[in-house]
Every structure is written in C-alpha cells, then in structure tokens.
Short mmCIF file of C-alpha atoms in Angstrom, two decimals:
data_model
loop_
_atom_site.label_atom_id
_atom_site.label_comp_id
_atom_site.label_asym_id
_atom_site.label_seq_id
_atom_site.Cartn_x
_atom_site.Cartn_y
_atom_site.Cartn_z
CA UNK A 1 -14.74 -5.08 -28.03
CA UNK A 2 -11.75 -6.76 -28.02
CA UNK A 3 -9.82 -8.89 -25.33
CA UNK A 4 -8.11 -6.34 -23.60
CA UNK A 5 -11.06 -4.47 -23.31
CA UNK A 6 -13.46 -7.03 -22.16
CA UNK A 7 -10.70 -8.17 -19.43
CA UNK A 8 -10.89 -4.32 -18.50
CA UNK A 9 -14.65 -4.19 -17.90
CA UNK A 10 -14.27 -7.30 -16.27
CA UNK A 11 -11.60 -6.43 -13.76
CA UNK A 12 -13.18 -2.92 -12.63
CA UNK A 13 -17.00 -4.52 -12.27
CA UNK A 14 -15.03 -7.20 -9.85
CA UNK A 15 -13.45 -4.14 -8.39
CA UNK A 16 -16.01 -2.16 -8.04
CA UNK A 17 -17.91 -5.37 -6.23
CA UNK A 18 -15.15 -5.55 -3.58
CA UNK A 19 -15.36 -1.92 -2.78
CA UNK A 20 -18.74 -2.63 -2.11
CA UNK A 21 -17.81 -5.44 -0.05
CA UNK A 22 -15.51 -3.64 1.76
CA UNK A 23 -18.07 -0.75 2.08
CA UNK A 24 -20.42 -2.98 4.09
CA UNK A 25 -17.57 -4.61 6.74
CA UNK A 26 -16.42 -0.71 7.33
CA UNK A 27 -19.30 1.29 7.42
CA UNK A 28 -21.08 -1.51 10.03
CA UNK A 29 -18.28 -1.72 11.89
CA UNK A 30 -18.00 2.46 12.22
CA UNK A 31 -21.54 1.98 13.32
CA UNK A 32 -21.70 -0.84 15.89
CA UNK A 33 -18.33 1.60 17.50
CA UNK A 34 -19.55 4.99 17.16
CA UNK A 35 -19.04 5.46 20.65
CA UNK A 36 -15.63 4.05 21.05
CA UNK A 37 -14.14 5.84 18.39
CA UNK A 38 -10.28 7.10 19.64
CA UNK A 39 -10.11 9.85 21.00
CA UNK A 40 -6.15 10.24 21.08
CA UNK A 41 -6.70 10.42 17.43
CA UNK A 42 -7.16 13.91 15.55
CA UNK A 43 -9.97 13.55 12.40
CA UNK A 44 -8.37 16.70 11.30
CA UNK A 45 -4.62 15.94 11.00
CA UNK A 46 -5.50 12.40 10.33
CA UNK A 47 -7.43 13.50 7.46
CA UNK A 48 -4.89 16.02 6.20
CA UNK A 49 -2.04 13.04 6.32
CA UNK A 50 -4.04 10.96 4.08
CA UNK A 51 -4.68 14.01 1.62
CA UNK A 52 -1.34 14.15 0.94
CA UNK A 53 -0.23 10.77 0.94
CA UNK A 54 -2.87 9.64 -1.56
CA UNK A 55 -2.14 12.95 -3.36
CA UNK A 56 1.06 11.75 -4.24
CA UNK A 57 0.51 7.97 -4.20
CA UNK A 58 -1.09 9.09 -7.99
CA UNK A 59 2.37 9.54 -8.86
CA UNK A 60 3.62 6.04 -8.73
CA UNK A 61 5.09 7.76 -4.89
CA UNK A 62 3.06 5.37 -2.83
CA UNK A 63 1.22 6.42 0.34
CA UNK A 64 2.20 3.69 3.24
CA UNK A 65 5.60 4.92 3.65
CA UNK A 66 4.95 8.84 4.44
CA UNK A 67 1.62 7.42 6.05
CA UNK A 68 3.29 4.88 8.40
CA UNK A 69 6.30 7.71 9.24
CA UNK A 70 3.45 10.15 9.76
CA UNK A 71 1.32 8.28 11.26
CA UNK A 72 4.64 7.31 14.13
CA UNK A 73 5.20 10.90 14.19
CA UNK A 74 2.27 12.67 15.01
CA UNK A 75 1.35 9.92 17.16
CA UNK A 76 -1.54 9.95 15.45
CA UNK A 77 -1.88 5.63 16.74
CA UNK A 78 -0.27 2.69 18.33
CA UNK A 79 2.36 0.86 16.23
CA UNK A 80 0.55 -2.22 16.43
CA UNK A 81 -2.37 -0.67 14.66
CA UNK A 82 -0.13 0.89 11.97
CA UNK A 83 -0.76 -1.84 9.47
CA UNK A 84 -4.12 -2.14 9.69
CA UNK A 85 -4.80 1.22 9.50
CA UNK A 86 -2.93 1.93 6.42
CA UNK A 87 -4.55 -0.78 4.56
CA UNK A 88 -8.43 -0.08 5.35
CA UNK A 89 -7.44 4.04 5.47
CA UNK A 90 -6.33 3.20 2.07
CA UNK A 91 -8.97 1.50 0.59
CA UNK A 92 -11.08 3.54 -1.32
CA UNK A 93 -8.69 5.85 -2.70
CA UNK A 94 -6.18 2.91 -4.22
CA UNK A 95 -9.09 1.79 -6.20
CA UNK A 96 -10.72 4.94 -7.42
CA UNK A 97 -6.73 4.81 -8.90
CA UNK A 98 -7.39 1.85 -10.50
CA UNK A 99 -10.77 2.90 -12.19
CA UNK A 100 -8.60 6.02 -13.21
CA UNK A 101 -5.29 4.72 -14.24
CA UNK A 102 -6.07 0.59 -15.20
CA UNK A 103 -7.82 1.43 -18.70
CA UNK A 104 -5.37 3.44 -19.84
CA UNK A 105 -2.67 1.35 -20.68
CA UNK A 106 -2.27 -1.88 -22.50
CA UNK A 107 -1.00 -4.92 -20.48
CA UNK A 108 -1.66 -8.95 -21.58
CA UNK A 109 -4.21 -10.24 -19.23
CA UNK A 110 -3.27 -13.19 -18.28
CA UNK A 111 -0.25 -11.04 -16.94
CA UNK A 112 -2.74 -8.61 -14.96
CA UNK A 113 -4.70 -10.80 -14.18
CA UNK A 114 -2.39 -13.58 -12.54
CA UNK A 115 0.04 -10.68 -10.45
CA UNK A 116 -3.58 -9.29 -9.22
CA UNK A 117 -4.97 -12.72 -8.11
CA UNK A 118 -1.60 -13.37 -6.56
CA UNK A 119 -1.61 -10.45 -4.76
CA UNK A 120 -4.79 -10.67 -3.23
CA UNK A 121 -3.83 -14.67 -2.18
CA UNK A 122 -0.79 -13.27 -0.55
CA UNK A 123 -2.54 -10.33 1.27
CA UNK A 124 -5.35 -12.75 2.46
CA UNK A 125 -2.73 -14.95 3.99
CA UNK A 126 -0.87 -11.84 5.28
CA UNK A 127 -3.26 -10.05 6.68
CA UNK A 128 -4.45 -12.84 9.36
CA UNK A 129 -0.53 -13.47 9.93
CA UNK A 130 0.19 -9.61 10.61
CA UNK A 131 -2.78 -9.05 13.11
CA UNK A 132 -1.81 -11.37 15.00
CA UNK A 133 1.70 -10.21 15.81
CA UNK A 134 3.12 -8.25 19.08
CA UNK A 135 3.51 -5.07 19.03
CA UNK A 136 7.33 -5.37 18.70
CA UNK A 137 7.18 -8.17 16.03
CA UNK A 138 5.37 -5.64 14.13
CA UNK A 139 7.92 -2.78 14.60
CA UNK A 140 10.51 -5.48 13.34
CA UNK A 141 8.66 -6.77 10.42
CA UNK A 142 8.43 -3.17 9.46
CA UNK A 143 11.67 -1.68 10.37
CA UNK A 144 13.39 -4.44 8.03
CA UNK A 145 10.80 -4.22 5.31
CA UNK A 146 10.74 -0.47 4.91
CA UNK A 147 14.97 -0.87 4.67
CA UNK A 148 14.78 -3.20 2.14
CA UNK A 149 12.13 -1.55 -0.10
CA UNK A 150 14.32 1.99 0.22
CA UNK A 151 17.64 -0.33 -1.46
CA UNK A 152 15.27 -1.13 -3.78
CA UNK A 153 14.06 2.42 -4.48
CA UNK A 154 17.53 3.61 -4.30
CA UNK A 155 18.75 0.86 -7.02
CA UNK A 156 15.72 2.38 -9.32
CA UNK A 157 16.55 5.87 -8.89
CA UNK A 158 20.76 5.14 -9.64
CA UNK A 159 19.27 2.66 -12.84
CA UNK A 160 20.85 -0.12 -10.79
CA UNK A 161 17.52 -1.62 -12.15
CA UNK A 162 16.41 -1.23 -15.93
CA UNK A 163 13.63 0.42 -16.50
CA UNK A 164 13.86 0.23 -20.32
CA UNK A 165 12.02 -2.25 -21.34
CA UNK A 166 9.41 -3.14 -23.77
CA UNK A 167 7.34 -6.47 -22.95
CA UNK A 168 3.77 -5.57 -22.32
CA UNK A 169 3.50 -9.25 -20.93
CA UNK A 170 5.15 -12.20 -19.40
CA UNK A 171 5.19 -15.87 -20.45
CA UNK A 172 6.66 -18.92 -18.90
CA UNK A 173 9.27 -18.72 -15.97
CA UNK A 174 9.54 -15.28 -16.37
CA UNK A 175 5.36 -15.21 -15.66
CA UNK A 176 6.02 -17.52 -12.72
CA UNK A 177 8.13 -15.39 -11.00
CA UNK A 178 6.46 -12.55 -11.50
CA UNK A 179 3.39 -14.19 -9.92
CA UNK A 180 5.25 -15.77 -6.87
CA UNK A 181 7.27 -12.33 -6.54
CA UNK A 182 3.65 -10.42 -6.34
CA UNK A 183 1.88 -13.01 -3.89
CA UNK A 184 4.84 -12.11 -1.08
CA UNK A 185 4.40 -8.48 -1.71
CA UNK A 186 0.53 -8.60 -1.24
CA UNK A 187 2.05 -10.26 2.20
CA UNK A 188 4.42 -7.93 3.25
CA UNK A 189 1.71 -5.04 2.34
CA UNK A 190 -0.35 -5.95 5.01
CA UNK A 191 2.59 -5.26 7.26
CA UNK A 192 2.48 -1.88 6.20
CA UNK A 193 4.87 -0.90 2.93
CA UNK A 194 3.94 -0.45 0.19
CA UNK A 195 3.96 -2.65 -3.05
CA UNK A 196 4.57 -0.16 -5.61
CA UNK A 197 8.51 -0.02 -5.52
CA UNK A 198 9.20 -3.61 -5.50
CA UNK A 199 6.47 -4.54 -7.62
CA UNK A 200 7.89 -1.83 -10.47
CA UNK A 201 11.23 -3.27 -9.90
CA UNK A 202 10.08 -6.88 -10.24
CA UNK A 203 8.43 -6.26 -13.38
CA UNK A 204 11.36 -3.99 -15.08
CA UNK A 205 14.00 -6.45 -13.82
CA UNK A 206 11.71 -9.17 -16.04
CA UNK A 207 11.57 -7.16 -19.24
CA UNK A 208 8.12 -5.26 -18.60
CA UNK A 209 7.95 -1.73 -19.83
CA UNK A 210 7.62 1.08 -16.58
CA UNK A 211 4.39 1.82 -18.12
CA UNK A 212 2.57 -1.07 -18.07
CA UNK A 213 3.82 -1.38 -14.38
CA UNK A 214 1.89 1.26 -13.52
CA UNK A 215 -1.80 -1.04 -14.28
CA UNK A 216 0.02 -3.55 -12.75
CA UNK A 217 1.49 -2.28 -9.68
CA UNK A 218 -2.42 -0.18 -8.77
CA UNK A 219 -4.46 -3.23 -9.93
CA UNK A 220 -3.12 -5.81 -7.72
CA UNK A 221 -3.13 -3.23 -4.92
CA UNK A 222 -6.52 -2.20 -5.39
CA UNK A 223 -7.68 -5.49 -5.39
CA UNK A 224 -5.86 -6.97 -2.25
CA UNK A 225 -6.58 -4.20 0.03
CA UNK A 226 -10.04 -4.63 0.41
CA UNK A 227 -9.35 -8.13 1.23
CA UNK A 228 -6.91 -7.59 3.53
CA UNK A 229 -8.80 -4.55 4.99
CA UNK A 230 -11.95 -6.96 5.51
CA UNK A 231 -9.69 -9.16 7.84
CA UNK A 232 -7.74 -5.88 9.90
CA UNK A 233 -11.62 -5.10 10.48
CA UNK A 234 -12.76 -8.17 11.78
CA UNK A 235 -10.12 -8.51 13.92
CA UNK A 236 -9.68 -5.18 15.03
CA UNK A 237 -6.38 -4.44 13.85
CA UNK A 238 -7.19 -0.77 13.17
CA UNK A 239 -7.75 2.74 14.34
CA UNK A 240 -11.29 3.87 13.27
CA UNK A 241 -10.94 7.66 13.05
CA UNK A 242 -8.17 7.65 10.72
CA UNK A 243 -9.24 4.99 8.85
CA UNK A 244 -12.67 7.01 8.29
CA UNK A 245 -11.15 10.08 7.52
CA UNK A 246 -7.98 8.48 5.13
CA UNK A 247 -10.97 7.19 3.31
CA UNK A 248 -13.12 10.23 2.53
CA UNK A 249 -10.20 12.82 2.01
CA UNK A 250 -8.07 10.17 0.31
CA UNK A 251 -10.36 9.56 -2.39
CA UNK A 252 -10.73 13.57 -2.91
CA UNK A 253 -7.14 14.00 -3.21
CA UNK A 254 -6.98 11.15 -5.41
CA UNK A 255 -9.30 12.77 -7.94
CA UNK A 256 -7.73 15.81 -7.81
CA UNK A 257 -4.11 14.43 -8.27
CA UNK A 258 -5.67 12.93 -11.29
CA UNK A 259 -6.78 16.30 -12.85
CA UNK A 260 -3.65 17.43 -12.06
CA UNK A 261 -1.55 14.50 -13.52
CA UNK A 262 -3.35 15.22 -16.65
CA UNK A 263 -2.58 18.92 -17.05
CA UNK A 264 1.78 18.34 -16.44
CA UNK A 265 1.68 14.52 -18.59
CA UNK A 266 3.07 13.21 -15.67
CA UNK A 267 6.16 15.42 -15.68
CA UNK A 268 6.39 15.34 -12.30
CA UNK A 269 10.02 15.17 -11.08
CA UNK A 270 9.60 11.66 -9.69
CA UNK A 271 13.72 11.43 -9.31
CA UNK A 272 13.25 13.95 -6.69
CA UNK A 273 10.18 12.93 -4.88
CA UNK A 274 11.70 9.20 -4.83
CA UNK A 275 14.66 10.68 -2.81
CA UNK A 276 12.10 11.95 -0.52
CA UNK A 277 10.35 8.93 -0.27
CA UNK A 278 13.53 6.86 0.50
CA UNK A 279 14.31 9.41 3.20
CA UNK A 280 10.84 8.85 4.89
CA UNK A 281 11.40 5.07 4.24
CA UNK A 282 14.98 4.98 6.59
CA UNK A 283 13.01 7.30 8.90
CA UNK A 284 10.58 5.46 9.42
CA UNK A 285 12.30 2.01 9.92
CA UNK A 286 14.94 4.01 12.16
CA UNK A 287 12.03 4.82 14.22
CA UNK A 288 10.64 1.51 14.59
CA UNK A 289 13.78 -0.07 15.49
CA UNK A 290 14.57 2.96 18.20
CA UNK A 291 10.83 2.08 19.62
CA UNK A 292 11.73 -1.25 19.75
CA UNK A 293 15.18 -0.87 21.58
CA UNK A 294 13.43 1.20 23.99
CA UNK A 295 10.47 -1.09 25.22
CA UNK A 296 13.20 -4.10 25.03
CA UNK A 297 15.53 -1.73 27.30
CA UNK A 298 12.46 -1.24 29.65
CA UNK A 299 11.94 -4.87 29.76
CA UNK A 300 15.35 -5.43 30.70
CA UNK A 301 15.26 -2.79 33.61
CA UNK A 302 11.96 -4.34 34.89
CA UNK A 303 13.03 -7.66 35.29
CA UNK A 304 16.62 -6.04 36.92
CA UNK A 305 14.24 -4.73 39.54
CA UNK A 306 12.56 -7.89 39.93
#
C-alpha cells in the first residue's frame, strides 16, 4: 500500500469516527427533545429541500446556498437558526461524499491533509462565534458572504479564474496560503455558505488541477461539519426537524446522485447549474438584507412611538 493510500484509509477511519461522534451529540439530543420538536416546521418539505440540495451538492453545486434560500423561503425556520441548521442537516450526507468521492483521485497529503485540519480549526472557532450572534448580525454576515462567494462563482464560470492547472499539491507559500485561505472558509461555513466555490477557486488560482479540488474541497468539509455541528447542538443553534430529516433523505439522495454521476462521467452541464446557483446566491443575500431593513425599520418606528 503505498502513501497515498495509507493517508486514504487513514483519513476515512478518522472520518468515519467523527460521524460517529457526531451521531451520539444528535441522536441524544433528538431524544432528550422529542417533545419540543418545531412544529412550524414541515418533515415533509424539509426533507424534500435537503433531497435536492444534497442531490446536486454531488456535483461540485453545493447545498447551503439553495438550502439557506429555501430554507428563507418556505419559512421552513428562523434566520438565526439558518446556520446551524445547514451545518448539522448536512452532516451525514457531506461525508458519505467523502467516502464516495475522496479515494478516487490523487492529491499529496500533506496538501489534504493540512486544508482539512485547517478547516476544521476554522469551523471550531466559527461555529462558537456564529451562535452567538443576533439575529440581524447573522442576516448580515450572510447577506455579504453569499455576495461575495456568487463574484467568485461568477469569475469561475467567465474563466476570470484558471481552472487549468496541473499541480496535484502545494509546497511552500503557495501551501501556506492555501491553508490560511481554508481555515477562514471553515469559518465563514458555519455562517451558512458554502466552501466549495471559494475553496475550488483558491486552489485553481494556486496552480491545483479542478480535479484534485474536488477531494479537497469535500474532505475538509466533511471533516469540519461534524465539528461545527457538535457545537450548533450544544448550544442550540438549530432547528431539530429539519436537521433530522436533511440527514436521512440527504444521505439517500447523495447515494443516488452518485449512481447517477457514474452513468453521465460527470457530464453534467455544471456552466448552467452554476448560473443557477449564483442566482439563488443574490437571492438569497437580497433577502437577508430586505429582512434586515425591515426589523431595523420597525425598530426605528418603535422607538418614534416611544
């Protein structure tokens, strides 16, 4: 077995141990609220959103953008709990990706395995930042985020950003960035957007080839969610019904994206669905900052009464 491999086993046994982890925090949590479980919240659509969402997220699409603007829409739960939701709802399915996708594809390990640890630092020290926001600092932190990620889609989809190239590693600075870059994203992801389009630009824009972003960009996401999930649970930062539901239908559509990912060889037209995503992305941020304007202009009128 040689280096790559070993790494490999190595990485998905750890995985597979913080799934378990995670398992334990969620399922006793579920159990010790069984009775307060929201009931503004429909299982049924809930579960349907995260079908899709992970359905695509195979794709290299990512799910937290259509979840968060679905989520918003459908009032499906409060803002505040957006976040935390999407992370713990999101759980199981990102890794059953990695366990799919992360043998697949060669990548230097010290390069996986650095961008994944720094990921997971960053989420850690996101996560207990995030939950402890307002409401509205939440709707900001998101608004902005989501706008910035959609330039950043946008500048992949008009090859404003190469995508060409060949490195199936990084050394030196080059590494050092890369491993600073991914320890803010694991941050921001706890706010709620997603890591894969900045993470894929990060590495392109240092000479990694797209496909060895893919390991990459579902490792370190894999990884950090259950440790950021861990904290949204203990501080009850989520909504329980959709998180239950995002986690059981999730992982089906996950292996069935899979299947079907292997019958087209990834032909997907990921141009197109990119567009899409971008769309969702300004919608949703367009949202949060209307939501905020409101409840600022209701402030505003309350204290004009007082």
């Amino acid at each position: 077995m040689d280096v790559h491999a070993s790494v490999t086993v190595v990485l998905l046994f750890i995985l597979a141990v913080l799934g378990f982890v995670f398992l334990f925090f969620f399922v006793g949590d579920l159990r010790k609220n069984r009775e307060n479980m929201e009931k503004e919240t429909s299982f049924f659509l809930g579960s349907l959103i995260s079908f899709v969402i992970n359905f695509f997220d195979v794709f290299g699409i990512g799910n937290f953008a259509p979840g968060a603007s679905l989520y918003k829409g459908l009032k499906q739960t409060d803002d505040r709990l957006i976040p935390g939701t999407l992370n713990v709802a999101c759980t199981i399915p990102v890794i059953a990706e990695a366990f799919l996708f992360i043998h697949g594809v060669r990548v230097e390990p010290l390069t996986l395995v650095s961008m994944i640890v720094s990921a997971m630092v960053g989420a850690w020290v996101g996560a207990g930042f995030i939950s402890r926001l307002s409401k509205e600092k939440i709707q900001l932190v998101m608004g902005v985020a989501m706008t910035l990620i959609a330039f950043v889609i946008i500048a992949q989809v008009t090859n404003l950003v190469p995508v060409d190239g060949t490195a199936i590693g990084l050394h030196g600075i080059k590494l050092v960035i890369a491993v600073t870059g991914n320890f803010f994203l694991g941050a921001v992801m706890t706010a709620g957007v997603g890591l894969y389009a900045p993470c894929l630009a990060l590495v392109c824009l240092l000479g990694i080839n797209v496909s060895v972003a893919f390991p990459i960009m579902m490792g370190a996401c894999a990884y950090l969610m259950p440790v950021a999930s861990i904290r949204f649970i203990k501080q009850n930062s989520y909504n329980r019904k959709l998180a239950l539901g995002g986690n059981i239908f999730g992982t089906i559509a996950v292996i069935l994206a899979f299947r079907v990912y292997l019958l087209i060889s990834g032909s997907l037209p990921s141009h197109a669905l990119k567009i899409i995503v971008i769309c969702v992305m300004f919608y949703t941020a367009i949202s949060m900052f209307y939501s905020l304007y409101k409840e600022e202009k209701g402030r505003s009128k309350h204290r004009d009464i007082e």
